[in-house]
PDB file of C-alpha atoms (C1' of nucleotides) in Angstrom:
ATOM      1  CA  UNK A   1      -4.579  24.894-186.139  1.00 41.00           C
ATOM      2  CA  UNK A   2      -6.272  24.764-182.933  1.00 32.00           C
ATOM      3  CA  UNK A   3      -3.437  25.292-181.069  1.00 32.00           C
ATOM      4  CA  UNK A   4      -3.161  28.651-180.198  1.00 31.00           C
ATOM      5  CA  UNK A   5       0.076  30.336-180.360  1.00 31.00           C
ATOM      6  CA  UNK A   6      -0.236  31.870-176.444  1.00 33.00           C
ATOM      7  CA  UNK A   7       2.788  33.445-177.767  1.00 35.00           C
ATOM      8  CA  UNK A   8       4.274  35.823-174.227  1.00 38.00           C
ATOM      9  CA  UNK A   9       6.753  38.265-176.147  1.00 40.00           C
ATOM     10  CA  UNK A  10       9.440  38.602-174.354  1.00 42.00           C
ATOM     11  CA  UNK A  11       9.903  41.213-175.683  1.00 44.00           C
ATOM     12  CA  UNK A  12       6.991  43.780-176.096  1.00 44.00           C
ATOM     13  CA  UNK A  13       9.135  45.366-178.862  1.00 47.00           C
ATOM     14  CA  UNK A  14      10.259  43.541-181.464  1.00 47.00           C
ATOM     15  CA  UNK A  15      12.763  46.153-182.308  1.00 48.00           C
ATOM     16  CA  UNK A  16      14.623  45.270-178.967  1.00 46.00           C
ATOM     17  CA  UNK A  17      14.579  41.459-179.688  1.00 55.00           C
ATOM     18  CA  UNK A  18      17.046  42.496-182.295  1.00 72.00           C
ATOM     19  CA  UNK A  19      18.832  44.422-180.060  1.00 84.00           C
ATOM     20  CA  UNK A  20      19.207  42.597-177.525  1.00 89.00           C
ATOM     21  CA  UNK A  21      20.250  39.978-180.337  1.00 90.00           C
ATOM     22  CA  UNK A  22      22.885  42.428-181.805  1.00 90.00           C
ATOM     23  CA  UNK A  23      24.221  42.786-178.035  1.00 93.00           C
ATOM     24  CA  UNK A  24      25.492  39.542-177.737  1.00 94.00           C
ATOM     25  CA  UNK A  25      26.383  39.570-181.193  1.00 93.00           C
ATOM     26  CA  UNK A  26      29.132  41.755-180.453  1.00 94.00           C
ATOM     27  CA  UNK A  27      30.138  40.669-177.291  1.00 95.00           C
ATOM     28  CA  UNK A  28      31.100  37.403-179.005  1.00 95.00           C
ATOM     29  CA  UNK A  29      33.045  39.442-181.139  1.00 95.00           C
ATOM     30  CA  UNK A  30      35.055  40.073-178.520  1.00 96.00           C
ATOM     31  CA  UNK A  31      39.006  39.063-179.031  1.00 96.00           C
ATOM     32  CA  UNK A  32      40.237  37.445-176.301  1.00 96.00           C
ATOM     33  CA  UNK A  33      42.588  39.513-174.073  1.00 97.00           C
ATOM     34  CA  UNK A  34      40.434  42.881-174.779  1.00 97.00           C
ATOM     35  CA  UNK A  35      37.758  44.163-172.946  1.00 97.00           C
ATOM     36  CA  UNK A  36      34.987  46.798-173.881  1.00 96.00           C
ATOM     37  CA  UNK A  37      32.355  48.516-172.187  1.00 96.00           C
ATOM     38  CA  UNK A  38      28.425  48.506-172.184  1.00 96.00           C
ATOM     39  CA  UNK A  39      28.386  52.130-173.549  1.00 95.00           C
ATOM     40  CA  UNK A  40      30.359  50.979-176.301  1.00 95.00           C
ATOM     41  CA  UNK A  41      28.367  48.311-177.151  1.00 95.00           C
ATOM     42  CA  UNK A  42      25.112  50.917-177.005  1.00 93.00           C
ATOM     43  CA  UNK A  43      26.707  53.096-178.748  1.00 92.00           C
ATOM     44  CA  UNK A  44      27.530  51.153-181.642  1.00 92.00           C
ATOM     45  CA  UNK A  45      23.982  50.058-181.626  1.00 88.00           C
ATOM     46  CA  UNK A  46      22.862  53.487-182.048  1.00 80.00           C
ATOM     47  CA  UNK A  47      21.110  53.495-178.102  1.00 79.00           C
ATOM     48  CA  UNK A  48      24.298  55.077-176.280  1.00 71.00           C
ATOM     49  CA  UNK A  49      21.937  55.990-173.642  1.00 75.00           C
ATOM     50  CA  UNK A  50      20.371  52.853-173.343  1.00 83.00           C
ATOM     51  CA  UNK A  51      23.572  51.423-171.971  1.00 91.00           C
ATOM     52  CA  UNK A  52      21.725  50.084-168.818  1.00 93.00           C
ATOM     53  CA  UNK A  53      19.643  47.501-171.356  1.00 92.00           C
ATOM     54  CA  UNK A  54      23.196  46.359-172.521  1.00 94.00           C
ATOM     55  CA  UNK A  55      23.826  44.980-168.858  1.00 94.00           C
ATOM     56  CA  UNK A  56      20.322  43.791-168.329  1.00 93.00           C
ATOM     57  CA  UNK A  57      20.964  42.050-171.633  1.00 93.00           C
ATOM     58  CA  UNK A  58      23.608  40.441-170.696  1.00 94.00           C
ATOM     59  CA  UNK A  59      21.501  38.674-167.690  1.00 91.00           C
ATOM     60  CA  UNK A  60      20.354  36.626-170.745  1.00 90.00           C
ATOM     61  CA  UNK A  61      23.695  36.073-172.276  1.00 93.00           C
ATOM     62  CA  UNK A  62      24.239  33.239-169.712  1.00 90.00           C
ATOM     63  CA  UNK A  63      21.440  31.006-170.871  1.00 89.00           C
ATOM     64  CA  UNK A  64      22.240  32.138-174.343  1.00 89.00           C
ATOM     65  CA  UNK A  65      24.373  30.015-177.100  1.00 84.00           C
ATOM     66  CA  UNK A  66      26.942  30.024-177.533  1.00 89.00           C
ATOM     67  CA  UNK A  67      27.609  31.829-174.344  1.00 90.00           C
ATOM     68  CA  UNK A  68      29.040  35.108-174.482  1.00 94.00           C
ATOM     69  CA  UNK A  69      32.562  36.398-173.238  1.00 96.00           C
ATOM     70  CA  UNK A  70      30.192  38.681-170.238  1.00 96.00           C
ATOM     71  CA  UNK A  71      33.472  38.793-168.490  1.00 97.00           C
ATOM     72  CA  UNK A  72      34.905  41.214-171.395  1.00 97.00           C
ATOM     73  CA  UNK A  73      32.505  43.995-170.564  1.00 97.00           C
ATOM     74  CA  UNK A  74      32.418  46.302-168.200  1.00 96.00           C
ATOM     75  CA  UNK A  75      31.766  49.599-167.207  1.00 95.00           C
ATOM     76  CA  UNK A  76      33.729  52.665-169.172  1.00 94.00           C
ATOM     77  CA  UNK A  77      35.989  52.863-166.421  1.00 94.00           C
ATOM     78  CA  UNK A  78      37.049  49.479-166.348  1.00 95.00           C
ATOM     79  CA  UNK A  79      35.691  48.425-163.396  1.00 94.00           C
ATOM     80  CA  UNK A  80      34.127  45.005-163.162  1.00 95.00           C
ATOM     81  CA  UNK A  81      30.765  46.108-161.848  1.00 95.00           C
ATOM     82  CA  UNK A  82      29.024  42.707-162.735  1.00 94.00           C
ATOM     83  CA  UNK A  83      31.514  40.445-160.856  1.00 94.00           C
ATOM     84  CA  UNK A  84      28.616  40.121-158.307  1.00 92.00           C
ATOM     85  CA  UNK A  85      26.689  38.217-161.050  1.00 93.00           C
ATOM     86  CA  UNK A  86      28.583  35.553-162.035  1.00 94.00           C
ATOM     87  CA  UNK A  87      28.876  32.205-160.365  1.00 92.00           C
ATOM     88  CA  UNK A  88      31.507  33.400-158.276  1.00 93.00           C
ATOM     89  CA  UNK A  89      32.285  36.855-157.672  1.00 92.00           C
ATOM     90  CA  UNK A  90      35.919  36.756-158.544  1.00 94.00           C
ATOM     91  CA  UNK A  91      35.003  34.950-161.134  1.00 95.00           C
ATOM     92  CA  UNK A  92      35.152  37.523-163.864  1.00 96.00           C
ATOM     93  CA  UNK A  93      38.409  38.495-161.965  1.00 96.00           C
ATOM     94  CA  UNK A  94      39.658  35.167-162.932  1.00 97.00           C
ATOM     95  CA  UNK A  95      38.802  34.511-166.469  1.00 96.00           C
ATOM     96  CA  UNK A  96      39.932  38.187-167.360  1.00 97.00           C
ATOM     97  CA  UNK A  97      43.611  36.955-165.826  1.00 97.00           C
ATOM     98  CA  UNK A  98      43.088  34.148-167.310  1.00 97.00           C
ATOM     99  CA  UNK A  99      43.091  35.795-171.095  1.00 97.00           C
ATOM    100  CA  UNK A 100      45.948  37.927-169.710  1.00 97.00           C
ATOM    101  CA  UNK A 101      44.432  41.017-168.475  1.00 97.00           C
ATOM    102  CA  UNK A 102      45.880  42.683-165.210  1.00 96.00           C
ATOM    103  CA  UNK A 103      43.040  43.035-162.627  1.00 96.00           C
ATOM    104  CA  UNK A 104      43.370  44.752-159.806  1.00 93.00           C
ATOM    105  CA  UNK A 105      40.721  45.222-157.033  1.00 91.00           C
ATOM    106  CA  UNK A 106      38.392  44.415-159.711  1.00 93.00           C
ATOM    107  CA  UNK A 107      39.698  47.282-161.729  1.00 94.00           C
ATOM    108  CA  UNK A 108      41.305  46.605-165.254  1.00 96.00           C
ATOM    109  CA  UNK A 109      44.303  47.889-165.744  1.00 95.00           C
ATOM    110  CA  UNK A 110      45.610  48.987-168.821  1.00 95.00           C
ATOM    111  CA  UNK A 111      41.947  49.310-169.178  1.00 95.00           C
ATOM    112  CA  UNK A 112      42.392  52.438-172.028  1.00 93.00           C
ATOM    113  CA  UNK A 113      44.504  50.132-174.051  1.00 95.00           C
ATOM    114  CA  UNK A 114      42.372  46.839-173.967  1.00 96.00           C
ATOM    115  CA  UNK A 115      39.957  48.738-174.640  1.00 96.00           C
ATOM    116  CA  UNK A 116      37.792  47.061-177.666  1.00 96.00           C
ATOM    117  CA  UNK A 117      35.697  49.276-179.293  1.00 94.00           C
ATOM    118  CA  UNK A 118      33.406  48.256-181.694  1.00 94.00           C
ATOM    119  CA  UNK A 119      32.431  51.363-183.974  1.00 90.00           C
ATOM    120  CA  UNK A 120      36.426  51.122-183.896  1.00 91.00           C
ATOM    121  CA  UNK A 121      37.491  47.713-184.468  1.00 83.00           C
ATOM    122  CA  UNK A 122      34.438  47.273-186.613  1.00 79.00           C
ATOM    123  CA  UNK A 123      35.146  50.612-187.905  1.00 66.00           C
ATOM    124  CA  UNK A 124      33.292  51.772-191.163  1.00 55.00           C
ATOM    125  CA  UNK A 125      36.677  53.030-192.117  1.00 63.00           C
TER     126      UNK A 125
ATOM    127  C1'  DC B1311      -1.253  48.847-162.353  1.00 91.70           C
ATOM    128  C1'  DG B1312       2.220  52.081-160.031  1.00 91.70           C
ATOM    129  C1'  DA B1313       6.696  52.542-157.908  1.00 91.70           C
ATOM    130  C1'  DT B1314      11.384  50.935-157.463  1.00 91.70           C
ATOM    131  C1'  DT B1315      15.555  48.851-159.090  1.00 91.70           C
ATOM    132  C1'  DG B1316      19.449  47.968-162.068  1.00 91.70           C
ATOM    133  C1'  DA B1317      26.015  44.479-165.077  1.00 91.70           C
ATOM    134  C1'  DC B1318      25.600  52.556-167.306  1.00 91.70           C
ATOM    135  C1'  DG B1319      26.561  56.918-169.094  1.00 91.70           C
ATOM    136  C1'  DT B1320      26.156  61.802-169.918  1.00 91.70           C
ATOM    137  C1'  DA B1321      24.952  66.424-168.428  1.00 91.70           C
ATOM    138  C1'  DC B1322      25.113  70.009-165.207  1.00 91.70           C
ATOM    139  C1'  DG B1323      26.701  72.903-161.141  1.00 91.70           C
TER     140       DG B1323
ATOM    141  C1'  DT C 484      37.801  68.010-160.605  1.00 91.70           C
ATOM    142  C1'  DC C 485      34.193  65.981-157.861  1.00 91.70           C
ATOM    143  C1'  DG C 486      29.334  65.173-156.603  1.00 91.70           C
ATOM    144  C1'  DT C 487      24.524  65.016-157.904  1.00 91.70           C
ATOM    145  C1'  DA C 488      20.589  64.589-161.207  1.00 91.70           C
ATOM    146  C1'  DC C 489      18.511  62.634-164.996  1.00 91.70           C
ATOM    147  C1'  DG C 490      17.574  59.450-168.946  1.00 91.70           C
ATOM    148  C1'  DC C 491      16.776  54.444-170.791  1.00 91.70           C
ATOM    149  C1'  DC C 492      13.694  50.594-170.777  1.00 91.70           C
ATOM    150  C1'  DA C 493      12.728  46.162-169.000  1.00 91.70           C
ATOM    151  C1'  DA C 494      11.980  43.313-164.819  1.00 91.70           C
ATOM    152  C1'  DT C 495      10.578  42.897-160.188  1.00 91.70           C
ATOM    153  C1'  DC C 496       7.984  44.098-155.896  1.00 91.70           C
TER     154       DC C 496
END
DNA sequence: CGATTGACGTACG
DNA sequence: TCGTACGCCAATC
Protein backbone atom coordinates (compact mmCIF):
# COMPACT_ATOMS: atom_id res chain seq x y z
CA UNK A 1 0.00 0.00 0.00
CA UNK A 2 1.45 3.21 -0.88
CA UNK A 3 -0.45 5.02 1.32
CA UNK A 4 1.32 5.62 4.26
CA UNK A 5 -0.33 5.32 7.50
CA UNK A 6 1.00 9.10 8.82
CA UNK A 7 -0.60 7.65 11.77
CA UNK A 8 -0.25 10.99 14.80
CA UNK A 9 -0.93 8.87 18.09
CA UNK A 10 -2.83 10.63 20.06
CA UNK A 11 -1.75 9.10 22.35
CA UNK A 12 2.09 8.48 22.70
CA UNK A 13 1.14 5.59 25.05
CA UNK A 14 -0.96 3.15 24.06
CA UNK A 15 -1.50 2.09 27.58
CA UNK A 16 -3.37 5.50 28.17
CA UNK A 17 -5.59 5.09 25.02
CA UNK A 18 -7.11 2.40 27.13
CA UNK A 19 -7.33 4.48 29.88
CA UNK A 20 -8.58 7.15 28.79
CA UNK A 21 -11.08 4.56 27.09
CA UNK A 22 -11.86 2.90 30.52
CA UNK A 23 -12.56 6.63 31.84
CA UNK A 24 -15.47 7.19 29.98
CA UNK A 25 -16.34 3.74 30.29
CA UNK A 26 -17.26 4.30 33.71
CA UNK A 27 -18.56 7.54 33.63
CA UNK A 28 -21.32 6.10 31.44
CA UNK A 29 -21.82 3.80 34.09
CA UNK A 30 -22.96 6.36 35.94
CA UNK A 31 -26.77 5.94 37.40
CA UNK A 32 -28.59 8.79 36.99
CA UNK A 33 -29.18 10.84 40.19
CA UNK A 34 -25.51 9.86 41.60
CA UNK A 35 -22.50 11.59 41.20
CA UNK A 36 -18.76 10.44 41.65
CA UNK A 37 -15.55 11.99 41.61
CA UNK A 38 -12.36 11.99 39.30
CA UNK A 39 -10.28 10.34 42.12
CA UNK A 40 -12.69 7.69 42.16
CA UNK A 41 -12.66 7.06 38.79
CA UNK A 42 -8.50 6.99 39.00
CA UNK A 43 -8.61 5.08 41.58
CA UNK A 44 -10.54 2.35 40.30
CA UNK A 45 -8.30 2.46 37.34
CA UNK A 46 -5.41 1.76 39.43
CA UNK A 47 -3.80 5.69 38.67
CA UNK A 48 -5.38 7.38 41.94
CA UNK A 49 -2.81 9.93 41.47
CA UNK A 50 -3.35 10.49 38.04
CA UNK A 51 -6.71 11.97 38.84
CA UNK A 52 -5.85 15.22 36.89
CA UNK A 53 -5.78 12.90 33.41
CA UNK A 54 -9.39 11.83 34.49
CA UNK A 55 -10.53 15.59 33.98
CA UNK A 56 -8.35 16.22 31.01
CA UNK A 57 -10.04 13.07 29.76
CA UNK A 58 -13.08 14.13 30.07
CA UNK A 59 -12.26 17.27 27.60
CA UNK A 60 -12.67 14.39 25.07
CA UNK A 61 -15.77 12.91 26.48
CA UNK A 62 -17.74 15.70 24.67
CA UNK A 63 -16.83 14.72 21.16
CA UNK A 64 -16.98 11.17 22.31
CA UNK A 65 -20.08 8.59 21.66
CA UNK A 66 -22.18 8.16 23.14
CA UNK A 67 -21.52 11.19 25.20
CA UNK A 68 -20.78 10.79 28.68
CA UNK A 69 -22.82 11.93 31.86
CA UNK A 70 -19.43 14.73 32.52
CA UNK A 71 -21.94 16.46 34.64
CA UNK A 72 -21.83 13.37 37.25
CA UNK A 73 -18.22 13.97 38.15
CA UNK A 74 -16.70 16.14 40.12
CA UNK A 75 -14.20 16.87 42.47
CA UNK A 76 -14.10 14.66 45.97
CA UNK A 77 -15.69 17.38 47.63
CA UNK A 78 -18.52 17.73 45.52
CA UNK A 79 -17.89 20.76 44.06
CA UNK A 80 -18.60 21.27 40.40
CA UNK A 81 -15.17 22.49 39.41
CA UNK A 82 -15.78 21.88 35.59
CA UNK A 83 -19.03 23.94 35.34
CA UNK A 84 -16.74 26.51 33.55
CA UNK A 85 -16.42 23.93 30.70
CA UNK A 86 -19.56 23.16 29.59
CA UNK A 87 -21.66 25.10 27.16
CA UNK A 88 -23.00 27.08 29.80
CA UNK A 89 -21.59 27.40 33.09
CA UNK A 90 -24.64 26.54 35.08
CA UNK A 91 -25.07 24.11 32.91
CA UNK A 92 -23.83 21.18 34.90
CA UNK A 93 -25.81 22.99 37.72
CA UNK A 94 -28.81 22.30 35.69
CA UNK A 95 -28.66 18.82 34.43
CA UNK A 96 -27.48 17.64 38.00
CA UNK A 97 -31.11 19.27 39.26
CA UNK A 98 -32.39 18.02 36.58
CA UNK A 99 -31.62 14.11 37.67
CA UNK A 100 -32.63 15.32 41.15
CA UNK A 101 -29.54 16.30 42.85
CA UNK A 102 -29.59 19.42 45.26
CA UNK A 103 -26.96 21.96 44.05
CA UNK A 104 -26.09 24.64 45.82
CA UNK A 105 -23.53 27.36 44.83
CA UNK A 106 -22.24 24.76 42.64
CA UNK A 107 -21.73 22.51 45.59
CA UNK A 108 -23.59 19.05 45.75
CA UNK A 109 -25.30 18.46 48.51
CA UNK A 110 -25.87 15.31 49.96
CA UNK A 111 -22.72 14.92 48.06
CA UNK A 112 -21.40 11.83 50.66
CA UNK A 113 -24.55 10.00 49.89
CA UNK A 114 -24.73 10.35 45.99
CA UNK A 115 -21.70 9.53 46.07
CA UNK A 116 -21.06 6.65 43.25
CA UNK A 117 -18.15 4.85 43.71
CA UNK A 118 -17.00 2.54 41.39
CA UNK A 119 -14.51 0.01 43.18
CA UNK A 120 -17.89 0.11 45.33
CA UNK A 121 -20.76 -0.19 43.15
CA UNK A 122 -18.64 -2.29 40.87
CA UNK A 123 -17.33 -3.85 43.90
CA UNK A 124 -15.31 -7.19 43.54
CA UNK A 125 -17.37 -8.24 46.48
C1' DC B 1 12.38 21.77 22.88
C1' DG B 2 11.56 23.82 27.68
C1' DA B 3 8.30 25.90 30.81
C1' DT B 4 3.58 26.47 32.28
C1' DT B 5 -1.10 25.02 32.92
C1' DG B 6 -4.91 22.12 34.29
C1' DA B 7 -12.42 19.40 35.11
C1' DC B 8 -7.48 16.53 41.25
C1' DG B 9 -5.80 14.39 45.22
C1' DT B 10 -2.67 13.17 48.88
C1' DA B 11 1.07 14.29 52.01
C1' DC B 12 3.18 17.20 55.22
C1' DG B 13 3.77 21.02 58.75
C1' DT C 1 -8.06 21.95 61.32
C1' DC C 2 -6.18 24.85 57.75
C1' DG C 3 -2.65 26.17 54.34
C1' DT C 4 1.10 24.89 51.32
C1' DA C 5 3.89 21.63 48.45
C1' DC C 6 4.25 18.01 45.41
C1' DG C 7 2.97 14.33 42.03
C1' DC C 8 0.62 12.90 37.39
C1' DC C 9 0.87 13.23 32.48
C1' DA C 10 -0.84 15.36 28.44
C1' DA C 11 -1.70 19.76 25.98
C1' DT C 12 -0.58 24.41 25.13
C1' DC C 13 2.43 28.59 24.86
Amino acid sequence: MSKTLNLKPQTPNPNLDSFFAQVYAVARLIPRGRVTSYGAIAKYLGTARSARMVGWAMNGSFHTRPKVPAHRVVNRIGLLTGKHHFSSPTKMKELLQREGIKVKKDQVKDFKKLFWDPSVELSID
